Tab-separated table of C-alpha atoms in Angstrom:
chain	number	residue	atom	x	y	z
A	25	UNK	CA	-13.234	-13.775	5.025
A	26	UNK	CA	-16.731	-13.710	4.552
A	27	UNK	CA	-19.464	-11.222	5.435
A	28	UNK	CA	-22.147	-8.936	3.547
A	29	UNK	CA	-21.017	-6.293	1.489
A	30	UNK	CA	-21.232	-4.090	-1.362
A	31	UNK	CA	-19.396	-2.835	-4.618
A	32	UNK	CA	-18.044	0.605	-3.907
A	33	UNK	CA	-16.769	1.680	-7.671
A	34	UNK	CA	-15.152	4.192	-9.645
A	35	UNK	CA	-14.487	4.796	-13.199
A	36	UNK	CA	-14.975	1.312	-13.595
A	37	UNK	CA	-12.590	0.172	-11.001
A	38	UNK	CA	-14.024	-1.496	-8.153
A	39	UNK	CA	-13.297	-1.919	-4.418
A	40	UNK	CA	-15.579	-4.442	-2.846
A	41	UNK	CA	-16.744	-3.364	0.838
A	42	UNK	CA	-17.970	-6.013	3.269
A	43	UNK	CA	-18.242	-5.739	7.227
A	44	UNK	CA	-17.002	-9.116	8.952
A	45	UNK	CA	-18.006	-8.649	12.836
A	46	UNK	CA	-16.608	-4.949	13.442
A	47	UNK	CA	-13.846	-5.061	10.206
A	48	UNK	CA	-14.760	-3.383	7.494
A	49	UNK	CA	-13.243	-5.469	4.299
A	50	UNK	CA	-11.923	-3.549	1.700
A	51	UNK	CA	-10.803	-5.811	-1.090
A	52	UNK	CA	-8.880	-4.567	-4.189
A	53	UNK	CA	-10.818	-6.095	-6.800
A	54	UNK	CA	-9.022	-4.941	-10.019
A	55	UNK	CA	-6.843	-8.379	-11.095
A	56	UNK	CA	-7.173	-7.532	-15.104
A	57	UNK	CA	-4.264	-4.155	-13.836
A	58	UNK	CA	-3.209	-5.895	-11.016
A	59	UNK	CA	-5.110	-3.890	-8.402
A	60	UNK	CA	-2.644	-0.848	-9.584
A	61	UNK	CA	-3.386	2.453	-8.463
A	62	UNK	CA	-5.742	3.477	-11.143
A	63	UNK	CA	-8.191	6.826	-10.499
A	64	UNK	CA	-11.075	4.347	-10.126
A	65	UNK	CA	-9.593	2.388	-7.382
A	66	UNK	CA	-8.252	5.031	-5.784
A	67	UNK	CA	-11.820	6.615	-5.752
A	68	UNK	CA	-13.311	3.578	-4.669
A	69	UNK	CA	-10.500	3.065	-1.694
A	70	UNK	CA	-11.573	6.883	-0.263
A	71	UNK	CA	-15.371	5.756	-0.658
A	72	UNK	CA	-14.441	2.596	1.357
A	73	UNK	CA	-12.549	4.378	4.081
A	74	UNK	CA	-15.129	7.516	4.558
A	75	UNK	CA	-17.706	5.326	4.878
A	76	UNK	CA	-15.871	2.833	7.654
A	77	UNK	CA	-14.682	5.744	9.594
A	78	UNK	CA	-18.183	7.326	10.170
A	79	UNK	CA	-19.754	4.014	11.003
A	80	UNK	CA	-19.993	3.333	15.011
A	81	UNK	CA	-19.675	-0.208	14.373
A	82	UNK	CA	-16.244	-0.736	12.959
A	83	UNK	CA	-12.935	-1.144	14.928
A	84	UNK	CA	-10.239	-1.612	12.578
A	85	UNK	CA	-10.493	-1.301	8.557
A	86	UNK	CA	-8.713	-4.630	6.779
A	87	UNK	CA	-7.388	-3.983	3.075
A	88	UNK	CA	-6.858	-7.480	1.044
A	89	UNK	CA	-7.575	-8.095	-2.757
A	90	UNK	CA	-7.694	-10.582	-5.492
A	91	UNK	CA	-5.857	-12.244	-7.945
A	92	UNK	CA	-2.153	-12.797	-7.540
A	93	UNK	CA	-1.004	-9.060	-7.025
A	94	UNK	CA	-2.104	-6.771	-3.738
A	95	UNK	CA	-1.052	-3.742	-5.490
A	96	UNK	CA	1.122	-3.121	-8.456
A	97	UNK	CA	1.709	0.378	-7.999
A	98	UNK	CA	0.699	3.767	-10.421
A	99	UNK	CA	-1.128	2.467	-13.440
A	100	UNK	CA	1.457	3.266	-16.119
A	101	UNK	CA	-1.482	3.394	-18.517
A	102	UNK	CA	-2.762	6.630	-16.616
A	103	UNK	CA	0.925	8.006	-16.834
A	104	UNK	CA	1.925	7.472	-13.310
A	105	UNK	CA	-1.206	9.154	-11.754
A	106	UNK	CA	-0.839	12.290	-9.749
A	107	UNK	CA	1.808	12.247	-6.742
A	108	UNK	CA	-0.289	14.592	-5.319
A	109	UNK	CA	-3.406	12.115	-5.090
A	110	UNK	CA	-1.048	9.397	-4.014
A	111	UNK	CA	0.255	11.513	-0.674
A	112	UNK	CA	-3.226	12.398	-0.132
A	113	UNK	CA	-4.219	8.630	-0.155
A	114	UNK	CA	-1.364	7.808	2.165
A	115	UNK	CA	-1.705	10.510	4.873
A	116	UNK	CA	-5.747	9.511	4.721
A	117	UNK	CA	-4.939	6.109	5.904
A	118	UNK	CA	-2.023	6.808	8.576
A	119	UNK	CA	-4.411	9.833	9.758
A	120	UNK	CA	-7.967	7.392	10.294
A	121	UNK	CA	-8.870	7.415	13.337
A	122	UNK	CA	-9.132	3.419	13.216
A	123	UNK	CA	-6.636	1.100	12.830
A	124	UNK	CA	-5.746	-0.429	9.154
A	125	UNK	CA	-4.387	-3.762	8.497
A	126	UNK	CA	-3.221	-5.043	5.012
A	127	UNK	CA	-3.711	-8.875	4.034
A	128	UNK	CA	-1.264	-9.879	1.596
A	129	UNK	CA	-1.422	-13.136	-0.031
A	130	UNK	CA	0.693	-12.097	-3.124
A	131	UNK	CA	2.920	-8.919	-4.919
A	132	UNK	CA	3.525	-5.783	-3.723
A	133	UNK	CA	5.343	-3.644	-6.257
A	134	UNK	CA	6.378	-0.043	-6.109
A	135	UNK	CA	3.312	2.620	-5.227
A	136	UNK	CA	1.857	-0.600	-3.711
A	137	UNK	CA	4.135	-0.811	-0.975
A	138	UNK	CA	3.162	2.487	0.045
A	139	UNK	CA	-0.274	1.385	0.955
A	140	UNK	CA	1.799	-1.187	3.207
A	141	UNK	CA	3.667	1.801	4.609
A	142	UNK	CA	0.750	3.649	5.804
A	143	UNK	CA	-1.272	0.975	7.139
A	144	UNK	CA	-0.651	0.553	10.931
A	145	UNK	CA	-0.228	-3.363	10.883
A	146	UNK	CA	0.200	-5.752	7.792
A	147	UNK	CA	0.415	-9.473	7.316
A	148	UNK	CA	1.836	-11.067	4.427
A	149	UNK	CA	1.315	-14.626	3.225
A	150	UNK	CA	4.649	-17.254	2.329
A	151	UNK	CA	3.986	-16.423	-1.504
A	152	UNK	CA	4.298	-12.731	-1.421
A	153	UNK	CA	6.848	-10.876	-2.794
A	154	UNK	CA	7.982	-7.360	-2.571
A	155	UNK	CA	10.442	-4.672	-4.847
A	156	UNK	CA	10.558	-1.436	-5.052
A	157	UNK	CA	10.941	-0.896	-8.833
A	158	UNK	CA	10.739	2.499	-9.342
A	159	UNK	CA	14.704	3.104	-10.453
A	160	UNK	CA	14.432	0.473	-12.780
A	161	UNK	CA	12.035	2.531	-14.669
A	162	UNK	CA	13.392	6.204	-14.367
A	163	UNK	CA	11.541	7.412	-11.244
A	164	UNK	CA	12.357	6.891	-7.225
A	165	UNK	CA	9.605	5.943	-4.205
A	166	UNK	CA	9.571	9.393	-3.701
A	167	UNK	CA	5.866	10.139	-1.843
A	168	UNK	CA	5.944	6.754	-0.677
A	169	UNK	CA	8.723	6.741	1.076
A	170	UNK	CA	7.011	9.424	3.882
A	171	UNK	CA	5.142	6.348	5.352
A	172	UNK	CA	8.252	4.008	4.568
A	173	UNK	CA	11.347	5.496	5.935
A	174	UNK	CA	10.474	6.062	9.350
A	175	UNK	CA	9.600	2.278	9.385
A	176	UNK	CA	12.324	0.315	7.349
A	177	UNK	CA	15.391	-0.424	8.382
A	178	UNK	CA	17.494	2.175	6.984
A	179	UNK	CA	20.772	-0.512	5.191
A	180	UNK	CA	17.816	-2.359	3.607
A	181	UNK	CA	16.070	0.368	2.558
A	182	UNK	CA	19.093	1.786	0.830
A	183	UNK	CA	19.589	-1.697	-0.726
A	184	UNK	CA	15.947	-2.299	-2.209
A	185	UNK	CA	15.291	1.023	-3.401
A	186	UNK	CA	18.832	0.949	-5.377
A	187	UNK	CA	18.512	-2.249	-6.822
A	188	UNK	CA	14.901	-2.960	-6.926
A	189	UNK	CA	15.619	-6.524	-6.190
A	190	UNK	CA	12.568	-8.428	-4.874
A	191	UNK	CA	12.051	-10.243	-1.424
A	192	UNK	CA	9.368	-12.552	0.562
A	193	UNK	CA	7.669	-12.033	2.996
A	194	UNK	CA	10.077	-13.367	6.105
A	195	UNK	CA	12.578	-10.364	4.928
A	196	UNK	CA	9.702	-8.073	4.497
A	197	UNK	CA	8.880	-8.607	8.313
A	198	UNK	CA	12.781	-8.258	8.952
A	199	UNK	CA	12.989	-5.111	7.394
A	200	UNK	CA	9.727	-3.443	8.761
A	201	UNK	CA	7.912	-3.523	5.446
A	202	UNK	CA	5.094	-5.530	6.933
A	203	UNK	CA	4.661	-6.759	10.318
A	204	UNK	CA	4.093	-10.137	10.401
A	205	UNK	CA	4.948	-12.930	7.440
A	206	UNK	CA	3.529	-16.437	7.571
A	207	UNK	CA	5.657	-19.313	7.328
A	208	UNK	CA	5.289	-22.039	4.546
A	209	UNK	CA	2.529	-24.034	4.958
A	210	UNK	CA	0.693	-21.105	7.254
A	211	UNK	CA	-2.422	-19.718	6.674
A	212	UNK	CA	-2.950	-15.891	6.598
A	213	UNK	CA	-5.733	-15.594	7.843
A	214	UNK	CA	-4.472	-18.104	10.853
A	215	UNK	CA	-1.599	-15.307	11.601
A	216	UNK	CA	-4.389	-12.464	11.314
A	217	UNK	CA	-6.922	-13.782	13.594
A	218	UNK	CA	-5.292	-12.712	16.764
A	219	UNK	CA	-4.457	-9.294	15.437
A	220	UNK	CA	-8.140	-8.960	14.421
A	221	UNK	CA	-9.437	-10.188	17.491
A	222	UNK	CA	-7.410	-7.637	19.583
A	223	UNK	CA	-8.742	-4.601	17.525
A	224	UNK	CA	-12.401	-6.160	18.216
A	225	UNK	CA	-11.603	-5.973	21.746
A	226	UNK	CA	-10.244	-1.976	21.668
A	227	UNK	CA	-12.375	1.157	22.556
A	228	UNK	CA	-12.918	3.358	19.712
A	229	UNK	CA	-11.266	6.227	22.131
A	230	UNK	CA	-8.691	3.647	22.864
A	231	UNK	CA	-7.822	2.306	19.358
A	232	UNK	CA	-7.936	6.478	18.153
A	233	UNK	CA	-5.741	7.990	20.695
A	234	UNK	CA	-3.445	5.095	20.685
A	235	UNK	CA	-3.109	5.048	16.704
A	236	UNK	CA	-2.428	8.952	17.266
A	237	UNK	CA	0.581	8.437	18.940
A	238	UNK	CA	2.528	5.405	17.088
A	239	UNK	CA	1.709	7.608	13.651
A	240	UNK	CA	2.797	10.772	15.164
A	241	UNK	CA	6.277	11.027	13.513
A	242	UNK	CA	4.663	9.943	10.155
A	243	UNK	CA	2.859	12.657	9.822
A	244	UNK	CA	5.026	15.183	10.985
A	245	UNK	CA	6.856	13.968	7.687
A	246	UNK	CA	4.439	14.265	5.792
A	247	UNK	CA	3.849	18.081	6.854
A	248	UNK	CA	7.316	18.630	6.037
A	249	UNK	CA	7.914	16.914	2.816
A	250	UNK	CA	4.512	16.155	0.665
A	251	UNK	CA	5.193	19.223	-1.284
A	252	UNK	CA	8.757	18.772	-2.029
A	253	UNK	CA	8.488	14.953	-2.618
A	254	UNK	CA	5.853	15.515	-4.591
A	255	UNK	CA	7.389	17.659	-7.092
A	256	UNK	CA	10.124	15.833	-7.508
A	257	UNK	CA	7.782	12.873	-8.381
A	258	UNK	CA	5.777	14.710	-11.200
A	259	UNK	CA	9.458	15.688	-12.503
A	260	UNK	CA	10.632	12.632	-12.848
A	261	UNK	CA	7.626	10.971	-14.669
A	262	UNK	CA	7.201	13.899	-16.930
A	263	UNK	CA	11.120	12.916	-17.704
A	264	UNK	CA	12.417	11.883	-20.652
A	265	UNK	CA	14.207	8.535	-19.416
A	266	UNK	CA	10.943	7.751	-17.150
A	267	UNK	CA	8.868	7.677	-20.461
A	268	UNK	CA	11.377	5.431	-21.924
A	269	UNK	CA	11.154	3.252	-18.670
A	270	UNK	CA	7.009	3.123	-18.612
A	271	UNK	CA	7.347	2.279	-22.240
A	272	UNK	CA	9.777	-0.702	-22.070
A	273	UNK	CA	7.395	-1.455	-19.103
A	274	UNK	CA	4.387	-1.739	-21.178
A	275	UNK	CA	6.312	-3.108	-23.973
A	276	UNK	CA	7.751	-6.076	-22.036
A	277	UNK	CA	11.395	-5.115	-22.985
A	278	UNK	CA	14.076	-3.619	-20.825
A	279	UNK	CA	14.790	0.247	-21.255
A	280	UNK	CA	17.657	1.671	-23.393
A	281	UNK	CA	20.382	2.123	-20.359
A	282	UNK	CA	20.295	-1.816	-19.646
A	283	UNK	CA	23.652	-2.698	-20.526
């Protein structure tokens, strides 16, 4: 997509912010961590998002990135991150009074897949692939799963969060991950277009109200669960196997319970 834009940065991180004819473009630009939810891209994605819902001229936010990997997740080098800032990011997006719309034209791992869960519409390209991997390093998609579960399909939710087994983008469509996958030899932005084009065409009172009531039962859990879900998050990364998972992790080795 083209259009003008700016850098909007933190701690290094950046999020590059362009406007494309009533879209504002927020593109994860942090390939050398694969785009993983570091504090500086999280900063930069509120910075993004504040400034696109107070501007009069933009419909529908669009979230799409660089490099091979749309979001990898907590950045293990942080230690996981705070679940606490994670919820917050999540209920921000579901609770924006304009419409967001993830562009995925690669992986979506763990924390990442959140993002997906909270934006309203999403449209992933024939290469992506998806996995919830949290399990397989002593933790669970706890705080993510408030935007998730009311959208998945509950027998393949129960398989993919067990097993962290990964999947393209057809399946992810199947299962409600995203809503839209392009077939081989499709282009993304092709499948996009017309979901772009009908945001241009929506009343900001129309696109608000609307958005209101297809997120309704998201955030009513969120009210009920960020603080318990939460919790249990921070337990389980201040755990002793979840260190020993982040470390084999970083240490490209599998963890000590592998079999």
């Amino acid at each position: 997509m083209t259009g003008t834009g700016e850098q909007v940065q933190g701690d290094g991180q950046a999020v590059r912010s362009t406007h494309e004819r009533g879209i504002a473009v927020l593109t994860l630009d942090s390939p050398h961590n694969r785009n993983a939810l570091s504090k500086g891209l999280v900063s930069g994605l509120y910075a993004g998002l504040e400034r696109a819902a107070d501007d009069p001229d933009v419909r529908a936010v669009l979230l799409t990135h660089t490099g091979n990997t749309f979001c990898a997740g907590a950045d293990l080098r942080e230690g996981g991150g705070s679940p606490g800032d994670l919820a917050e990011l999540l209920r921000t997006i579901v609770e924006l009074p304009k419409p967001v719309v993830a562009r995925v034209e690669g992986h979506v791992r763990a924390g990442g897949t959140g993002l997906l869960g909270a934006c309203d519409i999403s449209v992933a390209g024939p290469g992506s692939s998806f996995a919830f991997t949290e399990a397989r390093i002593g933790v669970a998609p706890a705080v993510i799963s408030m935007p998730l579960l009311p959208r998945l399909d509950a027998r393949a939710a129960s398989r993919y969060y067990l097993t962290g087994e990964r999947f393209g983008a057809v399946e992810a469509a199947r299962i409600g991950l995203v809503t839209l996958a392009a077939e081989d030899g499709d282009d993304v932005d092709d499948v996009l277009a017309p979901v772009l084009d009908g945001l241009r065409r929506g009343s900001p009172q129309g696109l608000a109200e609307s958005k209101k009531l297809v997120t309704a039962e998201v955030l009513r859990v969120f009210d009920r669960d960020t603080d318990n879900l939460a919790a249990l998050s921070a337990r389980l990364f201040a755990s002793e196997e979840a260190r020993e998972g982040m470390t084999a992790f970083l240490e490209r080795r599998e963890p000590s319970w592998v079999p």
